[in-house]
mmCIF file of C-alpha atoms in Angstrom:
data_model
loop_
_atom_site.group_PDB
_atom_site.id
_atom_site.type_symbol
_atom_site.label_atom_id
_atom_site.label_comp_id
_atom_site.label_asym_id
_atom_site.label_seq_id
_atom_site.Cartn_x
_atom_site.Cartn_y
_atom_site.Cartn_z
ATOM 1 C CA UNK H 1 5.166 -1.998 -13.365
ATOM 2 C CA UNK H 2 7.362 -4.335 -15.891
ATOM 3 C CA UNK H 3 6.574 -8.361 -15.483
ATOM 4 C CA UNK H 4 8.984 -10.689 -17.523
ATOM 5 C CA UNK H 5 7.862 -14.456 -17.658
ATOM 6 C CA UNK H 6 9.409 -16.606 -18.190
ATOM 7 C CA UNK H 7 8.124 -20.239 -18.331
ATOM 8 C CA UNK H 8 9.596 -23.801 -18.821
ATOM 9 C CA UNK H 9 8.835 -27.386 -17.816
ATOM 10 C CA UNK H 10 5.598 -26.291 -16.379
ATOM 11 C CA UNK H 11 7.785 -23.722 -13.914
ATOM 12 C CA UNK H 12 6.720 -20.810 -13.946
ATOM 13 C CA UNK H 13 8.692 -17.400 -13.144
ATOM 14 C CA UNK H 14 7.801 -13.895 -13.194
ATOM 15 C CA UNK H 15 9.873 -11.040 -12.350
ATOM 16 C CA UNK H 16 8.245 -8.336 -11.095
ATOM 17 C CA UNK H 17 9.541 -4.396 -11.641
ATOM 18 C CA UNK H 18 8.664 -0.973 -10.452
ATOM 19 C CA UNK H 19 5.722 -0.031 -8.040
ATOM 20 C CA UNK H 20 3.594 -2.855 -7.081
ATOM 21 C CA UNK H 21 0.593 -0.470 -6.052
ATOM 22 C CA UNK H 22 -2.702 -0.251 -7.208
ATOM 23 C CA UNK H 23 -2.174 0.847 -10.296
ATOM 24 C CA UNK H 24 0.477 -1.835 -11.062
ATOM 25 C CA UNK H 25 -1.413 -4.221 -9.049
ATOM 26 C CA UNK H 26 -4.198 -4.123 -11.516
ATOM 27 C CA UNK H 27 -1.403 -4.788 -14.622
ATOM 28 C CA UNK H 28 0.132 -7.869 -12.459
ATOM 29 C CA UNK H 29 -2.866 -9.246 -11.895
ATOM 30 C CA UNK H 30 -4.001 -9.413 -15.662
ATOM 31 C CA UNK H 31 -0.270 -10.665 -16.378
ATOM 32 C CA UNK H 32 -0.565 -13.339 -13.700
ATOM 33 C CA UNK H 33 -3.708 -14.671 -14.728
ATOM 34 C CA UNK H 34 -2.635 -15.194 -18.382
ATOM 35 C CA UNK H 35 0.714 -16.741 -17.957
ATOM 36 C CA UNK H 36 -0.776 -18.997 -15.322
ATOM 37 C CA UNK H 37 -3.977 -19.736 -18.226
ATOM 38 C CA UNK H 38 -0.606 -20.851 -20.565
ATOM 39 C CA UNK H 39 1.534 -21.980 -18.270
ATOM 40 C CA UNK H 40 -0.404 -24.022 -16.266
ATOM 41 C CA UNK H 41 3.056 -24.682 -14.040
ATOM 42 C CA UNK H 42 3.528 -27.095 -11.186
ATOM 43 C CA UNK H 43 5.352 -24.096 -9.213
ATOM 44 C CA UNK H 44 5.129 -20.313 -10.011
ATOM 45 C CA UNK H 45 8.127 -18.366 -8.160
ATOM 46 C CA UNK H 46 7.741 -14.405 -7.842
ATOM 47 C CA UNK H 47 10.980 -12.491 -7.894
ATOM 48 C CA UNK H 48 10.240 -9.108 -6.296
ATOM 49 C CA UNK H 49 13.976 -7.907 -6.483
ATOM 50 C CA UNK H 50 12.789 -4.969 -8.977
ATOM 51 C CA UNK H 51 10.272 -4.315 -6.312
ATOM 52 C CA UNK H 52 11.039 -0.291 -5.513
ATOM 53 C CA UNK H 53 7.787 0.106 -3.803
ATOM 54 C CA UNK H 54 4.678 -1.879 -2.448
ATOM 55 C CA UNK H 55 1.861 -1.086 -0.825
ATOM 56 C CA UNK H 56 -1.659 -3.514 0.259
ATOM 57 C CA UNK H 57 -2.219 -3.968 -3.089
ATOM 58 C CA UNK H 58 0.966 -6.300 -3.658
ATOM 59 C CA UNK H 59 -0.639 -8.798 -1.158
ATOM 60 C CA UNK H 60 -4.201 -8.887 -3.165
ATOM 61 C CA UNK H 61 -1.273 -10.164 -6.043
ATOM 62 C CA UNK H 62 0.402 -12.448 -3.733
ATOM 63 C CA UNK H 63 -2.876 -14.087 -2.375
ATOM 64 C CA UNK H 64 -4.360 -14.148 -5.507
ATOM 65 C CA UNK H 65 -1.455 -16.359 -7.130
ATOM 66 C CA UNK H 66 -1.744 -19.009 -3.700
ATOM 67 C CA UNK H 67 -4.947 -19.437 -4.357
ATOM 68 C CA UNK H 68 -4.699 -20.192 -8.122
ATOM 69 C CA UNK H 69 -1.522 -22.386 -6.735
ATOM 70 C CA UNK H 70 -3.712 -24.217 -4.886
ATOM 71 C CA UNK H 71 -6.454 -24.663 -7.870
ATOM 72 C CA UNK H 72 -3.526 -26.178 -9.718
ATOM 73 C CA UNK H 73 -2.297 -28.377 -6.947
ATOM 74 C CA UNK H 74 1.084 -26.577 -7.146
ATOM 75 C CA UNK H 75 3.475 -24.342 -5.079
ATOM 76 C CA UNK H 76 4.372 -20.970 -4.786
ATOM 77 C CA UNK H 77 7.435 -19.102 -3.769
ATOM 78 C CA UNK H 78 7.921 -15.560 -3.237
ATOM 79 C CA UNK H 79 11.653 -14.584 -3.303
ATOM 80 C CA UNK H 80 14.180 -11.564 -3.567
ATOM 81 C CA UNK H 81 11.667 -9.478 -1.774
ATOM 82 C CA UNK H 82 13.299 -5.820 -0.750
ATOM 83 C CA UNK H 83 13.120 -4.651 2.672
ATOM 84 C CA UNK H 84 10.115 -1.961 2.022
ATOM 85 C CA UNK H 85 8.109 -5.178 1.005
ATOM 86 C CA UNK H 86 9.156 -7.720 3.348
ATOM 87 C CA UNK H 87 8.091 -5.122 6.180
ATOM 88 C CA UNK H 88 4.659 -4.744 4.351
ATOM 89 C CA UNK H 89 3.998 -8.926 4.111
ATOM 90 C CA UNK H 90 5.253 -8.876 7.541
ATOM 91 C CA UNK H 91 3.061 -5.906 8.909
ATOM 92 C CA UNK H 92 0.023 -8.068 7.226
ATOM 93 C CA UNK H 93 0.939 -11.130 8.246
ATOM 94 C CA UNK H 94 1.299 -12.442 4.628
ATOM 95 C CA UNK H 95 4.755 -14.754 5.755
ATOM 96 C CA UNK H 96 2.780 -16.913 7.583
ATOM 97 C CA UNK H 97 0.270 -17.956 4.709
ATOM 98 C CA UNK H 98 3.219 -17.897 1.839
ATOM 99 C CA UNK H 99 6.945 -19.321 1.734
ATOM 100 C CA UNK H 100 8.686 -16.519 1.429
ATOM 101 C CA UNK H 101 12.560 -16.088 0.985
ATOM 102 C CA UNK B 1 -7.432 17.922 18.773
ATOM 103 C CA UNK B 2 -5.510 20.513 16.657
ATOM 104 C CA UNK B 3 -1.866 21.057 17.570
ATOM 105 C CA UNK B 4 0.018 24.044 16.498
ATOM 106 C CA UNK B 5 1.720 23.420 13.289
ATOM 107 C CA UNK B 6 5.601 24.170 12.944
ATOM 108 C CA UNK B 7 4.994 23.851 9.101
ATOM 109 C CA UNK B 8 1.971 22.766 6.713
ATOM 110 C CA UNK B 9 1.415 21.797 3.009
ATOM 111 C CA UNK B 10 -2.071 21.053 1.905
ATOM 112 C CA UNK B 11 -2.370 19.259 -1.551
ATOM 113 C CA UNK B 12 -5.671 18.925 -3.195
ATOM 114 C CA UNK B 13 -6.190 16.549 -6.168
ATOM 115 C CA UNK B 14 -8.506 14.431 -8.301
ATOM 116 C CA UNK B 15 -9.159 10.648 -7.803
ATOM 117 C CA UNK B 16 -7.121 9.373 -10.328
ATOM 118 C CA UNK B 17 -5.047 6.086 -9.838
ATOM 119 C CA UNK B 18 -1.697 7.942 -10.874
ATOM 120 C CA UNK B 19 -1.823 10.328 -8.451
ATOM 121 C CA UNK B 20 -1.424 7.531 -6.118
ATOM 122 C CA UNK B 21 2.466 7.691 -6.561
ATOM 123 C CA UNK B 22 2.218 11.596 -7.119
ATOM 124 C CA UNK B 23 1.125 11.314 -3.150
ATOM 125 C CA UNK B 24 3.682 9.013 -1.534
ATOM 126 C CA UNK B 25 6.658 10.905 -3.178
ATOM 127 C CA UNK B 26 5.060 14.002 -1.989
ATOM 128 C CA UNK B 27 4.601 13.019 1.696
ATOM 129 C CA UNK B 28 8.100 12.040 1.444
ATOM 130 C CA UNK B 29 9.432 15.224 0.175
ATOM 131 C CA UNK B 30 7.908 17.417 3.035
ATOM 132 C CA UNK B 31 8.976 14.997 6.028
ATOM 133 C CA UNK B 32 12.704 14.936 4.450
ATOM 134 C CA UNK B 33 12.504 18.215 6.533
ATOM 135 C CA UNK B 34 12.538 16.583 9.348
ATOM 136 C CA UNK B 35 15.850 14.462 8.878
ATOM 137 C CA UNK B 36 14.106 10.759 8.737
ATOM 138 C CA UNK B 37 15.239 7.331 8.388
ATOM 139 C CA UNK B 38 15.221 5.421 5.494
ATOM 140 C CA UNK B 39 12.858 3.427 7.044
ATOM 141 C CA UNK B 40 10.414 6.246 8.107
ATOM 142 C CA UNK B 41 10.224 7.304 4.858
ATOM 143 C CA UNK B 42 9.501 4.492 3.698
ATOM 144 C CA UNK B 43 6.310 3.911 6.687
ATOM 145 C CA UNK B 44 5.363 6.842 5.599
ATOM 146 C CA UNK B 45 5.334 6.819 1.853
ATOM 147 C CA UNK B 46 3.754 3.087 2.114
ATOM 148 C CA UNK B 47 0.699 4.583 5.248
ATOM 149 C CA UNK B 48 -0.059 7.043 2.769
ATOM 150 C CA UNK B 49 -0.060 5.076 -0.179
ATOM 151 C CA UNK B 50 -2.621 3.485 1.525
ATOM 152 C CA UNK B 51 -5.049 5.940 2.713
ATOM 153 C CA UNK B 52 -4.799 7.968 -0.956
ATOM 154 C CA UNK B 53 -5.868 4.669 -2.459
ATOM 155 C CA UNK B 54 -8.786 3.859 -0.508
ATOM 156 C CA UNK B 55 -9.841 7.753 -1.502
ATOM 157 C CA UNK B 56 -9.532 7.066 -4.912
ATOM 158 C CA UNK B 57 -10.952 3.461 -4.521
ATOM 159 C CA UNK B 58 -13.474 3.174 -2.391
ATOM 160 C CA UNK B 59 -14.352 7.164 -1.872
ATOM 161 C CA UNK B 60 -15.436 7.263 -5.324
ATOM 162 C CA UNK B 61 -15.525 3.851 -6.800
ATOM 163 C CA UNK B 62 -17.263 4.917 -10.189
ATOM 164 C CA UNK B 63 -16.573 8.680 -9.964
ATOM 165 C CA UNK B 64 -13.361 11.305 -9.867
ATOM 166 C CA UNK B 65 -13.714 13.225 -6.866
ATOM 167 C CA UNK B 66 -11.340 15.543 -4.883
ATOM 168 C CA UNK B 67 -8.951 13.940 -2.506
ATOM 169 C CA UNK B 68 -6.618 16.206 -0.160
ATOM 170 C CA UNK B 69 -3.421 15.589 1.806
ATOM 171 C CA UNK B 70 -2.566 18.050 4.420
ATOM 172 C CA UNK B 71 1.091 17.070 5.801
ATOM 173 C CA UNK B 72 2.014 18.972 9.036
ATOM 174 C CA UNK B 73 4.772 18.899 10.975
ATOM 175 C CA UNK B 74 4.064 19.173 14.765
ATOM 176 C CA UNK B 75 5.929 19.874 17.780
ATOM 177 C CA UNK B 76 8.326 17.389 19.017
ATOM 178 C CA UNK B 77 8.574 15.863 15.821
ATOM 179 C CA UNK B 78 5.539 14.441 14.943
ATOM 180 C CA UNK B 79 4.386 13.984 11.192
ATOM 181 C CA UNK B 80 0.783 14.322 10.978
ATOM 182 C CA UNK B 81 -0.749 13.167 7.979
ATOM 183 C CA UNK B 82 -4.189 14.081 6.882
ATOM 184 C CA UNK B 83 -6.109 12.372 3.725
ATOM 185 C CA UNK B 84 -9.565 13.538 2.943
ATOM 186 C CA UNK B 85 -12.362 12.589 0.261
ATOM 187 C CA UNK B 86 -15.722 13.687 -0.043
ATOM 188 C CA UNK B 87 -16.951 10.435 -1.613
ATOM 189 C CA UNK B 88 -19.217 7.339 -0.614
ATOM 190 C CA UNK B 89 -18.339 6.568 2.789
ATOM 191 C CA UNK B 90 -17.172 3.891 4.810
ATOM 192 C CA UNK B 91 -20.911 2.654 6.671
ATOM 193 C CA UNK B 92 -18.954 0.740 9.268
ATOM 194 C CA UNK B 93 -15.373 2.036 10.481
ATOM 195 C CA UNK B 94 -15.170 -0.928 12.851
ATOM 196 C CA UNK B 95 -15.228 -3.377 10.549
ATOM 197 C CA UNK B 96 -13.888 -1.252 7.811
ATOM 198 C CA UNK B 97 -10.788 -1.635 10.040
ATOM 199 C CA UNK B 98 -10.297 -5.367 10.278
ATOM 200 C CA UNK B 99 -7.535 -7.306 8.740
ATOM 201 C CA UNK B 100 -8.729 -8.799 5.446
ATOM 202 C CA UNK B 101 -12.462 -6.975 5.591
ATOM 203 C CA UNK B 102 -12.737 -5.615 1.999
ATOM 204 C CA UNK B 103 -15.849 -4.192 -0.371
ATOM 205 C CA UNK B 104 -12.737 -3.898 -2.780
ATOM 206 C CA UNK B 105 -12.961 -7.724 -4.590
ATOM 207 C CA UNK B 106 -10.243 -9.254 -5.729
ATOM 208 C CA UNK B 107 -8.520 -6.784 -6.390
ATOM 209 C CA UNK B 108 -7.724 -5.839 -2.966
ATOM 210 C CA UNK B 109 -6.299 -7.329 -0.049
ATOM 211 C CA UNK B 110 -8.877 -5.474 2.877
ATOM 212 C CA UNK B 111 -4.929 -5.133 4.631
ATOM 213 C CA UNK B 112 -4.944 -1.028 4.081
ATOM 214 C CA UNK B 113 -5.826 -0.238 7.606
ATOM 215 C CA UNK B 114 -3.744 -2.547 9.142
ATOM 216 C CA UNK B 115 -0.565 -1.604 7.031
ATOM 217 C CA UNK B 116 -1.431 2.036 8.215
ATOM 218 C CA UNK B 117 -1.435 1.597 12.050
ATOM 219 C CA UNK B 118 1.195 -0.880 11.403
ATOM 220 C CA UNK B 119 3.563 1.997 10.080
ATOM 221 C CA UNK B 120 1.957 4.769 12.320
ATOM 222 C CA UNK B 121 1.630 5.770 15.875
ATOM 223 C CA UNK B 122 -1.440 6.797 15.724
ATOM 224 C CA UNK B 123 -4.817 6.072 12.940
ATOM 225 C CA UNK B 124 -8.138 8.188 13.292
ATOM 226 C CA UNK B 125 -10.673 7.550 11.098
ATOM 227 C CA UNK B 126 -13.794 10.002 10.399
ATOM 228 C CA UNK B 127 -16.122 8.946 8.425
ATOM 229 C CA UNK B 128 -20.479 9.092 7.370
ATOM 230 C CA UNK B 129 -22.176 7.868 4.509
ATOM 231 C CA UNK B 130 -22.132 9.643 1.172
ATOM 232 C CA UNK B 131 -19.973 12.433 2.747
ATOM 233 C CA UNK B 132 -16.654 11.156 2.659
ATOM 234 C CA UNK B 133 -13.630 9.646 4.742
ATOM 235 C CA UNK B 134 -10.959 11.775 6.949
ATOM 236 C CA UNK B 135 -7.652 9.963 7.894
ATOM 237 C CA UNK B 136 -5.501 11.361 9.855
ATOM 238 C CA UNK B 137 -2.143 9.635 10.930
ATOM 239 C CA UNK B 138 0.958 10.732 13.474
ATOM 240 C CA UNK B 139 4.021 9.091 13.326
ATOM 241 C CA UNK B 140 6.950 10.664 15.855
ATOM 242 C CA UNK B 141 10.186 10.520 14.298
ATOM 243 C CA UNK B 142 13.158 9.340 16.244
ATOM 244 C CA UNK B 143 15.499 12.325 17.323
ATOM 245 C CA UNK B 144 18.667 12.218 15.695
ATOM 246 C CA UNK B 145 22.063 13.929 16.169
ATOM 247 C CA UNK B 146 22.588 16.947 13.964
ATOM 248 C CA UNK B 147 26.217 16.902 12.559
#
């Protein structure tokens, strides 16, 4: 699991690479939390196009960053998310609490 | 209810979090045998994903323990998946069951059951306290033409 951030403007954008399971779950939750502690953005946008596999644990990542969205006051998009993925949010019912595209 | 196996691999390994991946690819490897979709691989690498992580999670939350995955195919095409853990336990496999129901934390999103019969035809769940978990999962692949 590779995470670039990048951050301006108080946008925030992190890339997300490899297997989002629960072993890289655990590393992009620790990255999340810190670039959101310096960031402090307005909107945070996931790219998942380097997503090659997710499991449950992706959506623990995904819920966790709406909820710190909504401590912030901001918005959240999730974007670029592969098929494997989408079929996973979709199978949990995770597009209907988070913009997805 | 034990079918006659065409073909069997049983896999036995510790709890560790890396193994995790070692499991998926592995379930994916023995049901290429049976000519699959890109998308049923990829229901059955993510259902077993799943179930090998709640092993290694929840089974033995502060402990490595054994977990095994016996992969079988049946007849008529049917992929029966089998993960087992002698670990803690689930107290209530009702529950245990329902979307977003978690002893996980944070950390996890209580959506691995769901996922699993979401992917598979058919989720069985054994389990009693401070004994362990059994999992097993069918999924019937679609026939396709040979070439």
């Amino acid at each position: 699991m590779e995470i670039q951030v990048k951050s301006a403007d108080r946008n925030l954008l992190l890339e997300f690479s490899g297997e989002l399971d629960n072993q890289g779950a655990g590393i992009a939750l620790r990255e999340l939390e810190e670039a959101l502690e310096a960031a402090l953005p307005r909107k945070l946008v996931l790219d998942m196009s380097g997503i090659t596999f997710m499991d449950s644990s992706g959506i623990a990542v995904i819920l966790r960053a709406q909820q710190k969205m909504q401590t912030l006051d901001g918005s959240l998009l999730v974007r670029r998310v592969p098929p494997q993925a989408r079929r996973v949010l979709e199978a949990a019912g995770i597009n209907r609490l988070v913009t997805i595209k | 209810m034990r079918t006659k196996a065409v073909n069997e691999v049983t896999l036995d390994f510790p709890s560790q979090s890396r193994n995790e991946s070692f499991a998926r690819s592995a379930a994916a490897c023995f049901a290429a045998q049976m000519d699959p979709t890109l998308n049923e691989l990829e229901d059955i690498k993510t259902a077993v994903s799943e179930a090998v992580t709640n092993a290694i999670v929840h089974g033995y939350p502060d402990a490595i323990g054994g977990v095994m995955l016996r992969m079988r195919v049946l007849e008529g095409n049917v992929l029966e998946l089998t993960v087992k853990d002698r670990g803690r336990g689930i107290a209530d496999v009702e529950k245990a069951r329902q979307p977003m129901f978690t002893t996980g934390g944070e950390e996890r999103s209580g959506m691995g059951f769901t996922i699993m019969e979401s992917f598979m035809d058919k989720v069985a769940v054994r389990s009693a306290v401070n004994k362990g978990t059994t999992v097993v999962m069918r999924k019937k692949l679609a026939p396709r033409l040979k070439k």
